[in-house]
Coordinates of C-alpha atoms in Angstrom, one line a residue:
Chain A
X1 CA 109.2 80.1 112.1
X2 CA 106.7 80.4 109.3
X3 CA 106.7 81.5 106.2
X4 CA 103.9 84.0 105.6
X5 CA 102.9 86.3 108.5
X6 CA 100.6 88.0 108.0
X7 CA 98.4 89.7 110.0
X8 CA 94.9 89.0 109.1
X9 CA 93.1 90.2 111.9
X10 CA 92.4 93.9 111.1
X11 CA 91.7 93.2 107.4
X12 CA 88.3 91.1 109.2
X13 CA 87.1 94.3 110.6
X14 CA 85.3 95.1 107.3
X15 CA 83.5 92.0 107.4
X16 CA 82.9 92.0 110.1
X17 CA 81.7 95.7 110.7
X18 CA 79.6 94.8 107.4
X19 CA 78.1 92.2 109.6
X20 CA 77.5 93.5 112.7
X21 CA 75.3 96.5 110.7
X22 CA 72.8 93.7 109.2
X23 CA 70.6 93.7 111.6
X24 CA 71.0 97.2 112.9
X25 CA 70.3 98.1 109.5
X26 CA 66.6 96.6 109.1
X27 CA 66.4 94.4 105.4
X28 CA 69.1 93.4 103.4
X29 CA 68.3 94.7 100.7
X30 CA 69.3 98.5 103.2
X31 CA 72.6 96.6 104.0
X32 CA 73.5 95.9 100.9
X33 CA 73.2 99.2 99.3
X34 CA 74.9 100.8 102.2
X35 CA 77.7 98.7 101.9
X36 CA 78.2 99.1 98.3
X37 CA 77.9 102.6 99.0
X38 CA 80.5 102.6 102.2
X39 CA 83.1 100.7 99.8
X40 CA 82.5 103.2 97.3
X41 CA 83.2 105.7 99.3
X42 CA 86.6 103.7 100.9
X43 CA 87.9 102.8 98.0
X44 CA 87.7 106.7 96.5
X45 CA 89.2 107.3 100.0
X46 CA 91.7 105.2 99.8
X47 CA 92.8 106.5 96.7
X48 CA 92.9 109.9 98.0
X49 CA 94.9 108.6 101.2
X50 CA 97.5 105.9 99.4
X51 CA 100.2 108.9 98.5
X52 CA 99.4 110.8 101.7
X53 CA 100.3 108.1 104.0
X54 CA 103.6 107.1 101.4
X55 CA 104.7 110.7 101.7
X56 CA 104.9 110.7 105.4
X57 CA 106.3 107.0 105.6
X58 CA 109.1 107.9 103.6
X59 CA 110.7 111.4 104.9
X60 CA 108.5 112.6 107.7
X61 CA 106.1 114.9 105.7
X62 CA 103.7 116.5 106.8
X63 CA 101.8 117.7 104.4
X64 CA 97.6 119.2 105.9
X65 CA 97.5 120.5 102.1
X66 CA 97.4 117.5 100.5
X67 CA 93.6 118.5 99.7
X68 CA 94.7 121.0 98.1
X69 CA 95.4 118.1 95.4
X70 CA 91.3 116.6 96.0
X71 CA 90.3 119.8 95.1
X72 CA 92.1 121.0 92.2
X73 CA 91.7 117.4 90.5
X74 CA 88.3 117.6 90.8
X75 CA 87.5 121.6 89.1
X76 CA 90.1 120.5 86.7
X77 CA 87.7 117.4 85.9
X78 CA 84.5 119.5 85.7
X79 CA 86.2 122.2 83.2
X80 CA 87.4 119.2 80.9
X81 CA 83.7 117.6 81.3
X82 CA 82.3 121.2 80.5
X83 CA 84.0 120.7 77.0
X84 CA 83.3 117.2 76.2
X85 CA 79.3 117.7 76.8
X86 CA 78.5 115.5 73.8
X87 CA 79.8 112.4 75.3
X88 CA 78.5 112.8 78.9
X89 CA 75.2 114.0 77.7
X90 CA 74.7 110.9 75.9
X91 CA 72.7 107.3 77.2
X92 CA 76.1 105.1 76.3
X93 CA 78.3 104.2 78.7
X94 CA 81.3 104.2 76.4
X95 CA 81.0 107.6 75.3
X96 CA 80.2 109.0 79.1
X97 CA 83.8 106.4 79.9
X98 CA 86.0 107.6 76.7
X99 CA 83.8 111.3 78.5
X100 CA 85.5 110.9 82.4
X101 CA 88.8 109.2 81.3
X102 CA 90.3 111.6 80.0
X103 CA 89.2 113.9 82.4
X104 CA 90.8 111.5 85.7
X105 CA 94.2 111.7 83.6
X106 CA 94.6 115.3 82.6
X107 CA 93.5 116.0 86.3
X108 CA 96.3 113.6 87.8
X109 CA 98.5 114.9 85.5
X110 CA 97.6 118.6 86.3
X111 CA 97.5 117.5 90.2
X112 CA 101.2 115.7 90.2
X113 CA 102.9 118.3 87.7
X114 CA 101.0 121.0 91.3
X115 CA 102.6 118.2 93.6
X116 CA 105.7 119.2 92.0
X117 CA 106.0 122.8 92.4
X118 CA 104.4 122.3 95.6
X119 CA 107.1 119.5 97.7
X120 CA 110.2 122.3 95.6
X121 CA 108.6 125.1 97.2
X122 CA 107.1 124.4 99.7
X123 CA 107.9 120.7 101.4
X124 CA 111.4 120.8 100.5
X125 CA 112.6 123.8 102.5
X126 CA 110.9 122.6 106.3
X127 CA 111.9 118.6 106.6
X128 CA 112.4 116.8 108.7
X129 CA 110.7 120.3 111.3
X130 CA 107.0 119.1 111.8
X131 CA 105.5 121.7 113.3
X132 CA 106.6 124.6 110.2
X133 CA 105.2 121.2 107.9
X134 CA 102.1 121.5 109.3
X135 CA 102.0 125.7 109.4
X136 CA 103.3 125.9 106.2
X137 CA 101.3 122.8 104.1
X138 CA 98.3 124.6 105.5
X139 CA 99.2 127.8 104.3
X140 CA 100.0 126.1 100.9
X141 CA 96.5 125.0 100.9
X142 CA 94.9 127.9 101.1
X143 CA 96.8 129.9 98.9
X144 CA 96.1 126.6 96.6
X145 CA 91.9 127.0 97.1
X146 CA 91.6 131.1 96.6
X147 CA 93.6 129.6 93.0
X148 CA 90.9 127.8 92.2
X149 CA 88.2 130.5 93.3
X150 CA 90.4 133.0 91.2
X151 CA 90.5 130.5 88.2
X152 CA 86.4 128.7 88.9
X153 CA 84.8 131.4 90.9
X154 CA 84.3 131.5 94.4
X155 CA 80.9 129.9 94.2
X156 CA 79.6 126.0 94.2
X157 CA 79.8 124.6 91.0
X158 CA 77.9 121.3 89.6
X159 CA 79.5 118.4 88.1
X160 CA 76.6 116.3 86.9
X161 CA 77.1 112.4 87.0
X162 CA 77.4 111.9 82.5
X163 CA 74.4 110.1 81.4
X164 CA 74.8 106.9 82.1
X165 CA 76.3 106.1 84.9
X166 CA 72.9 107.9 86.7
X167 CA 70.3 106.0 88.8
X168 CA 71.0 102.3 90.1
X169 CA 70.8 98.8 89.6
X170 CA 68.0 97.1 91.1
X171 CA 70.0 93.5 92.9
X172 CA 66.5 92.6 94.4
X173 CA 65.2 95.1 96.4
X174 CA 68.4 97.2 96.8
X175 CA 69.4 99.7 94.8
X176 CA 72.8 99.8 93.9
X177 CA 74.8 103.1 92.1
X178 CA 76.1 102.4 89.1
X179 CA 78.1 104.9 89.8
X180 CA 79.8 103.4 93.1
X181 CA 80.4 100.5 91.2
X182 CA 82.6 102.4 88.4
X183 CA 84.2 104.1 91.7
X184 CA 84.8 100.2 93.4
X185 CA 86.1 98.8 90.0
X186 CA 88.4 101.9 90.0
X187 CA 89.5 101.8 93.2
X188 CA 90.9 97.8 93.1
X189 CA 92.3 98.8 89.8
X190 CA 93.8 101.4 91.2
X191 CA 94.6 99.4 94.0
X192 CA 95.9 96.9 92.5
X193 CA 98.3 98.6 90.3
X194 CA 99.9 100.4 93.4
X195 CA 100.0 96.6 95.4
X196 CA 102.0 94.8 92.2
X197 CA 104.4 98.0 92.6
X198 CA 105.2 98.1 95.3
X199 CA 105.3 94.4 96.1
X200 CA 106.7 93.0 92.9
X201 CA 109.4 95.3 91.2
X202 CA 112.5 97.2 92.9
X203 CA 111.0 100.9 92.6
X204 CA 108.4 99.4 95.5
X205 CA 110.8 97.5 97.1
X206 CA 112.6 100.9 97.5
X207 CA 109.7 102.5 98.9
X208 CA 108.3 100.0 101.2
X209 CA 112.4 99.7 102.8
X210 CA 112.3 103.7 102.5
X211 CA 108.8 103.9 105.0
X212 CA 110.7 101.7 107.7
X213 CA 114.3 103.1 107.5
X214 CA 115.5 105.6 105.0
X215 CA 119.1 106.7 106.3
X216 CA 119.9 102.6 105.6
X217 CA 118.6 103.1 101.9
X218 CA 120.6 105.8 101.5
X219 CA 123.5 103.7 103.0
X220 CA 122.6 101.8 100.4
X221 CA 123.6 103.7 98.0
X222 CA 120.2 105.6 96.6
X223 CA 119.0 109.4 96.8
X224 CA 116.0 108.5 98.1
X225 CA 115.3 112.5 97.7
X226 CA 114.7 111.5 94.1
X227 CA 112.3 108.6 94.8
X228 CA 110.3 110.9 97.9
X229 CA 110.2 113.5 94.9
X230 CA 108.5 110.8 92.9
X231 CA 105.8 109.8 96.1
X232 CA 104.9 113.2 95.9
X233 CA 104.0 113.3 92.7
X234 CA 102.1 110.4 92.0
X235 CA 101.0 110.8 95.5
X236 CA 99.2 114.0 94.6
X237 CA 98.0 112.6 91.7
X238 CA 96.4 110.2 93.0
X239 CA 94.7 113.0 95.0
X240 CA 93.6 114.3 92.0
X241 CA 91.6 111.8 90.9
X242 CA 90.4 111.1 93.7
X243 CA 89.1 114.8 94.2
X244 CA 87.3 113.5 90.6
X245 CA 86.2 110.5 92.4
X246 CA 84.8 112.3 95.2
X247 CA 83.8 115.3 93.1
X248 CA 81.3 113.2 90.7
X249 CA 80.4 111.2 94.4
X250 CA 79.0 114.2 96.0
X251 CA 78.1 115.7 92.3
X252 CA 79.2 119.5 92.8
X253 CA 82.5 121.4 94.1
X254 CA 83.3 124.3 96.2
X255 CA 86.7 125.4 96.4
X256 CA 87.0 124.3 100.0
X257 CA 86.0 120.1 99.7
X258 CA 90.1 119.5 99.8
X259 CA 90.2 120.6 103.6
X260 CA 86.9 118.3 104.1
X261 CA 87.8 115.3 102.9
X262 CA 92.2 116.4 104.7
X263 CA 90.4 115.2 108.4
X264 CA 88.9 112.0 106.4
X265 CA 92.1 110.9 105.2
X266 CA 94.1 112.0 108.3
X267 CA 91.4 109.4 109.9
X268 CA 92.1 106.6 107.7
X269 CA 96.0 107.1 107.8
X270 CA 96.1 107.3 111.5
X271 CA 94.0 103.8 111.9
X272 CA 96.0 102.5 108.9
X273 CA 99.6 102.9 110.8
X274 CA 100.8 105.8 109.5
X275 CA 103.2 104.7 106.3
X276 CA 101.3 101.6 105.3
X277 CA 99.3 101.3 102.4
X278 CA 98.0 98.3 103.3
X279 CA 96.6 100.2 106.6
X280 CA 95.2 102.9 104.9
X281 CA 92.6 99.9 102.5
X282 CA 91.8 99.0 106.0
X283 CA 90.8 102.2 107.4
X284 CA 89.4 103.7 104.1
X285 CA 86.7 100.5 103.8
X286 CA 86.5 101.1 107.7
X287 CA 85.6 104.8 107.4
X288 CA 83.4 104.6 104.2
X289 CA 81.5 101.6 105.7
X290 CA 81.2 103.1 108.9
X291 CA 80.1 106.6 108.1
X292 CA 77.3 105.2 106.0
X293 CA 75.8 102.6 108.3
X294 CA 75.7 105.2 111.0
X295 CA 74.4 108.3 108.8
X296 CA 71.6 105.6 107.9
X297 CA 70.8 104.1 111.3
X298 CA 71.8 107.1 114.1
X299 CA 72.0 110.2 110.6
X300 CA 73.5 112.4 113.8
X301 CA 76.1 111.2 115.1
X302 CA 77.6 110.6 111.2
X303 CA 79.4 113.5 111.9
X304 CA 81.5 111.6 114.5
X305 CA 81.4 108.2 113.5
X306 CA 84.7 108.0 112.5
X307 CA 86.2 110.2 115.2
X308 CA 85.1 107.3 118.1
X309 CA 85.9 104.5 114.9
X310 CA 89.1 105.6 115.2
X311 CA 89.3 105.6 118.5
X312 CA 88.1 102.6 119.1
X313 CA 91.4 101.4 116.6
X314 CA 93.8 103.0 118.9
X315 CA 92.6 101.4 122.2
X316 CA 92.8 98.6 120.4
X317 CA 96.1 98.9 118.3
X318 CA 97.8 102.2 119.4
X319 CA 100.3 102.5 115.6
X320 CA 97.3 101.5 113.3
X321 CA 96.1 98.1 112.6
X322 CA 99.1 97.6 110.2
X323 CA 102.0 99.2 112.3
X324 CA 105.3 100.0 109.7
X325 CA 108.5 98.1 111.7
X326 CA 110.9 100.1 112.8
X327 CA 109.4 103.9 113.3
Chain B
X1 CA 154.7 104.1 98.8
X2 CA 153.0 107.5 99.5
X3 CA 150.0 107.4 102.6
X4 CA 147.1 108.2 99.9
X5 CA 147.6 104.5 98.3
X6 CA 148.8 102.6 101.7
X7 CA 145.6 104.4 103.7
X8 CA 142.2 103.6 101.4
X9 CA 140.5 106.2 104.4
X10 CA 141.5 108.9 105.9
X11 CA 140.4 111.7 108.4
X12 CA 142.3 114.7 109.0
X13 CA 141.2 117.4 112.3
X14 CA 137.0 116.3 111.3
X15 CA 134.7 118.1 113.7
X16 CA 131.4 117.3 114.1
X17 CA 128.7 119.7 115.7
X18 CA 124.6 117.5 116.4
X19 CA 123.2 120.4 117.0
X20 CA 124.5 122.8 120.0
X21 CA 126.5 119.6 121.0
X22 CA 129.9 119.3 119.5
X23 CA 131.0 115.8 119.2
X24 CA 134.4 115.0 117.5
X25 CA 137.5 117.5 118.3
X26 CA 139.8 117.0 115.1
X27 CA 139.5 113.3 114.3
X28 CA 143.3 111.4 112.9
X29 CA 142.4 108.3 111.2
X30 CA 144.0 106.3 109.0
X31 CA 142.6 103.0 107.3
X32 CA 145.2 101.3 105.4
X33 CA 144.1 98.9 102.8
X34 CA 143.4 95.6 102.4
X35 CA 143.4 96.3 106.5
X36 CA 141.6 95.5 109.5
X37 CA 140.9 98.7 111.6
X38 CA 139.9 98.1 114.9
X39 CA 138.5 101.7 116.5
X40 CA 138.0 101.1 119.9
X41 CA 136.5 103.5 122.9
X42 CA 134.8 104.2 125.6
X43 CA 130.9 104.5 125.2
X44 CA 130.5 107.8 124.6
X45 CA 134.1 108.5 123.4
X46 CA 132.8 109.4 119.3
X47 CA 132.8 106.0 117.4
X48 CA 129.7 105.7 115.8
X49 CA 129.6 109.6 115.6
X50 CA 133.5 109.2 113.1
X51 CA 131.8 106.2 111.1
X52 CA 128.4 108.5 110.7
X53 CA 130.2 111.1 109.6
X54 CA 132.7 109.1 107.2
X55 CA 129.8 108.1 105.9
X56 CA 128.4 111.9 105.3
X57 CA 124.9 111.2 107.6
X58 CA 126.3 113.7 109.4
X59 CA 128.3 116.6 108.4
X60 CA 132.2 117.7 109.3
X61 CA 132.2 120.9 109.7
X62 CA 136.0 120.9 109.8
X63 CA 138.7 118.5 108.9
X64 CA 138.0 116.1 105.8
X65 CA 137.9 112.8 104.9
X66 CA 139.3 111.1 101.9
X67 CA 138.2 107.6 100.3
X68 CA 141.7 106.6 98.1
X69 CA 142.3 109.8 96.7
X70 CA 139.0 111.4 96.3
X71 CA 137.6 114.2 98.9
X72 CA 134.4 112.7 100.2
X73 CA 133.7 115.3 103.1
X74 CA 130.9 117.7 101.4
X75 CA 129.5 114.1 99.8
X76 CA 125.8 112.6 100.5
X77 CA 125.8 109.7 102.0
X78 CA 124.2 107.8 98.5
X79 CA 127.5 109.6 96.8
X80 CA 129.0 108.1 99.3
X81 CA 128.3 104.3 99.1
X82 CA 127.8 104.4 95.5
X83 CA 132.3 104.9 95.5
X84 CA 132.3 101.6 97.0
X85 CA 131.6 101.8 101.1
X86 CA 129.3 99.7 102.6
X87 CA 128.2 100.6 105.9
X88 CA 126.4 98.5 109.2
X89 CA 125.1 100.5 111.7
X90 CA 124.8 99.6 115.6
X91 CA 120.9 98.7 114.7
X92 CA 122.2 96.4 111.9
X93 CA 119.5 98.6 109.2
X94 CA 117.3 95.3 108.6
X95 CA 114.3 96.2 107.4
X96 CA 112.0 94.2 108.9
X97 CA 109.3 94.1 106.6
X98 CA 110.8 92.8 104.5
X99 CA 112.3 89.1 103.2
X100 CA 115.3 88.1 104.1
X101 CA 116.1 88.3 99.7
X102 CA 114.2 91.3 99.6
X103 CA 117.0 93.0 101.9
X104 CA 119.6 91.4 99.6
X105 CA 118.1 92.8 96.4
X106 CA 118.2 96.0 97.7
X107 CA 121.5 95.6 98.2
X108 CA 122.2 94.3 94.9
X109 CA 121.7 98.1 93.6
X110 CA 122.2 96.4 89.6
X111 CA 119.6 94.2 90.7
X112 CA 116.4 94.4 89.0
X113 CA 115.0 90.8 90.6
X114 CA 116.7 88.2 93.1
X115 CA 117.6 86.1 89.7
X116 CA 119.8 89.2 88.2
X117 CA 121.6 88.8 92.0
X118 CA 125.5 87.3 91.4
X119 CA 124.7 83.8 91.9
X120 CA 128.6 83.1 92.3
X121 CA 128.9 85.8 94.9
X122 CA 125.8 84.4 97.3
X123 CA 127.2 81.3 97.1
X124 CA 130.3 82.6 98.6
X125 CA 127.7 84.1 101.3
X126 CA 125.4 81.6 102.1
X127 CA 129.6 79.5 102.8
X128 CA 129.9 82.4 105.3
X129 CA 126.5 82.5 106.5
X130 CA 124.2 80.0 106.0
X131 CA 121.1 81.4 108.2
X132 CA 121.0 83.7 104.9
X133 CA 120.4 80.5 102.8
X134 CA 118.2 78.7 105.2
X135 CA 115.7 81.9 105.8
X136 CA 116.0 83.5 102.8
X137 CA 112.1 83.9 102.2
X138 CA 111.9 84.5 106.0
X139 CA 110.0 88.0 106.6
X140 CA 113.7 89.5 108.0
X141 CA 112.1 90.3 111.0
X142 CA 111.5 87.5 112.5
X143 CA 115.5 86.7 112.7
X144 CA 117.3 86.4 115.8
X145 CA 120.0 89.0 117.2
X146 CA 122.7 87.1 115.3
X147 CA 120.9 86.3 112.3
X148 CA 119.6 89.5 111.8
X149 CA 123.8 91.0 112.0
X150 CA 124.3 87.5 109.4
X151 CA 121.9 89.8 107.3
X152 CA 123.6 92.8 107.6
X153 CA 127.0 91.6 107.0
X154 CA 126.1 89.9 103.8
X155 CA 123.6 92.4 103.1
X156 CA 127.0 94.8 103.1
X157 CA 128.7 92.4 101.1
X158 CA 126.1 91.3 98.2
X159 CA 128.1 93.5 95.8
X160 CA 132.0 94.0 95.9
X161 CA 132.7 96.9 98.0
X162 CA 136.5 98.1 98.9
X163 CA 135.5 99.5 102.1
X164 CA 133.2 97.7 104.7
X165 CA 132.3 99.7 107.4
X166 CA 130.4 97.6 110.8
X167 CA 130.0 99.0 114.2
X168 CA 129.3 96.3 117.0
X169 CA 129.6 93.8 115.4
X170 CA 129.6 91.1 118.0
X171 CA 126.9 93.8 120.2
X172 CA 124.4 91.9 121.8
X173 CA 125.2 88.4 120.0
X174 CA 125.4 84.6 121.5
X175 CA 129.7 83.8 121.6
X176 CA 129.1 80.7 119.6
X177 CA 127.8 83.3 116.5
X178 CA 130.4 86.1 118.1
X179 CA 132.8 82.7 116.9
X180 CA 130.9 82.8 113.9
X181 CA 131.6 86.3 113.1
X182 CA 135.3 86.2 113.6
X183 CA 135.4 83.3 111.2
X184 CA 133.7 85.6 108.7
X185 CA 135.5 88.7 109.2
X186 CA 139.2 86.4 108.6
X187 CA 137.3 85.2 105.7
X188 CA 136.5 89.0 104.2
X189 CA 139.6 90.5 105.1
X190 CA 141.9 87.4 103.3
X191 CA 139.3 88.7 100.0
X192 CA 141.1 91.3 100.2
X193 CA 138.2 94.0 101.6
X194 CA 139.3 96.3 104.5
X195 CA 137.5 96.9 107.2
X196 CA 136.4 99.6 109.5
X197 CA 134.9 98.0 112.6
X198 CA 133.9 99.7 116.0
X199 CA 134.3 97.4 118.9
X200 CA 133.7 96.9 122.3
X201 CA 134.4 93.5 122.6
X202 CA 137.9 93.2 123.5
X203 CA 138.8 89.8 122.7
X204 CA 136.7 90.3 119.1
X205 CA 138.8 93.3 118.6
X206 CA 142.1 90.8 119.6
X207 CA 141.5 88.4 117.1
X208 CA 140.2 90.1 114.2
X209 CA 142.3 93.6 114.1
X210 CA 145.7 94.2 112.0
X211 CA 145.6 98.0 113.3
X212 CA 143.8 99.8 116.2
X213 CA 142.7 102.8 117.2
X214 CA 141.3 103.9 120.1
X215 CA 139.1 107.1 120.5
X216 CA 138.5 109.3 123.7
X217 CA 136.2 112.5 124.2
X218 CA 135.8 113.0 120.4
X219 CA 139.5 112.7 119.3
X220 CA 141.5 109.6 118.2
X221 CA 144.5 109.4 121.0
X222 CA 146.4 106.7 120.3
X223 CA 147.0 105.0 116.3
X224 CA 149.0 101.4 115.3
X225 CA 149.1 97.9 114.8
X226 CA 147.1 96.1 116.8
X227 CA 150.0 93.1 118.0
X228 CA 151.9 96.2 119.4
X229 CA 148.5 97.3 121.6
X230 CA 147.6 94.1 122.9
X231 CA 151.6 93.7 124.3
X232 CA 151.3 96.3 126.1
X233 CA 149.1 96.6 129.5
X234 CA 149.9 99.9 130.9
X235 CA 148.7 101.4 127.3
X236 CA 145.5 99.5 126.5
X237 CA 145.0 100.4 130.7
X238 CA 145.5 104.1 130.3
X239 CA 142.9 104.3 127.3
X240 CA 140.6 101.8 128.2
X241 CA 140.9 101.3 131.6
X242 CA 141.7 97.9 131.7
X243 CA 143.8 94.8 129.7
X244 CA 143.1 92.9 126.5

């Protein structure tokens, strides 16, 4: 028996997909641009999906309302950034970041607080009842969207990138968006923090154990309900952060943006294996890359790219790339 | 001495429903302090449901469960575990994706990391179950069935507990491993731990049990000393359909 039996095959899918796309994109510079864009998109989706996959893994809760935290985070950030116009309009990067980071923190705080109420009043009464969970969490999202319309109005609102984050850096002939580089950096930071928490702390150990067998965790004397509330709040806050990043990525916001991203994140957690954060990362990167490559090579198929990818992965591994044991 | 003091666990008139099904029909079960009680019975008699009910995994719809002088009938599972009851379910409840060390660390509630676990107790556990030490850093999912069972029991005793509740520890194990388990439970008994075991392996039950309770159709239909039960072939035949 080997000490480490880590399954590397799913991890190889990311470079394999990138290499397969290389000859199809026509030039190395185009490929590099698309690859960085895909990785950035993947990291943003991962930030959003990581919370959702743990929420499902820990308590079998199908939270179709996760999207509302994405939209809420983005709209809250738009208000905060709107108050900091002098800072976002500056050409100095540090002044832009001083505006963006507090906006992200406030968005995470509001999304987390609303997540706490969402769990208490909407999710908790329907533990263990999947059909009711789907219906009531979708209902929660619709109400959330309507409240966003009441507060920020029903129209699309712009969320322009701060001055110094606009434009691209040239690497050879490839144009790499500055914001996408920032998105990859933030995504890697969040992934690192999440990996450290899950892999190196007792709370992380409890979460990983709870995803596999929550009844046994309770039998060992831990109150998994409290743990779940914590994970739900953190997952909602991460969705809020992802919403800010997605909003800046798209540069405009609509109240329904959460519902649109919801589809992508469910594809990601199904590809990854329900409850698996490592799987969610692989799934998110694959979806991000696939969407960008197909969007360039066969634009008419962009909407279907993620679904093709999911079907292909499930034909290979029906439980997702990293299925969680005991589930 | 009153029964409250001699019996560490006492279930009285416990009924349990699972959905529309009425599984336990008034279970009366006493587990004397410091002894090993065997819970026997045919498949479907209600043994596992009895253990899950006492652990709060399913709640009794009627009757009472007392642990020491405390009524635990309505408590939730973590509260029951905190009182000092360790539970090993039939499927062992091993976290396959975690290492053996991480499985043990989870059960050591006071320890934040492996370094804070009680060294002396770990050494004692390693003597009982050398496989746990041998595969300390290995994924628990890669262990054999016997090694998993050893890990499950080790995890249950990584901190001192008053009552150890184990559901079919010999299930699916090779005879050599079963002998190892018998030795280990014997050592645990000598250390003063009160033990409640569900078993189907009659030889296992006979070699370890001080007391016996036999279930049928969701009730305890016989209880007494294992020695007396072992000596009465007619009773065994009528309750279990076989002789020990």
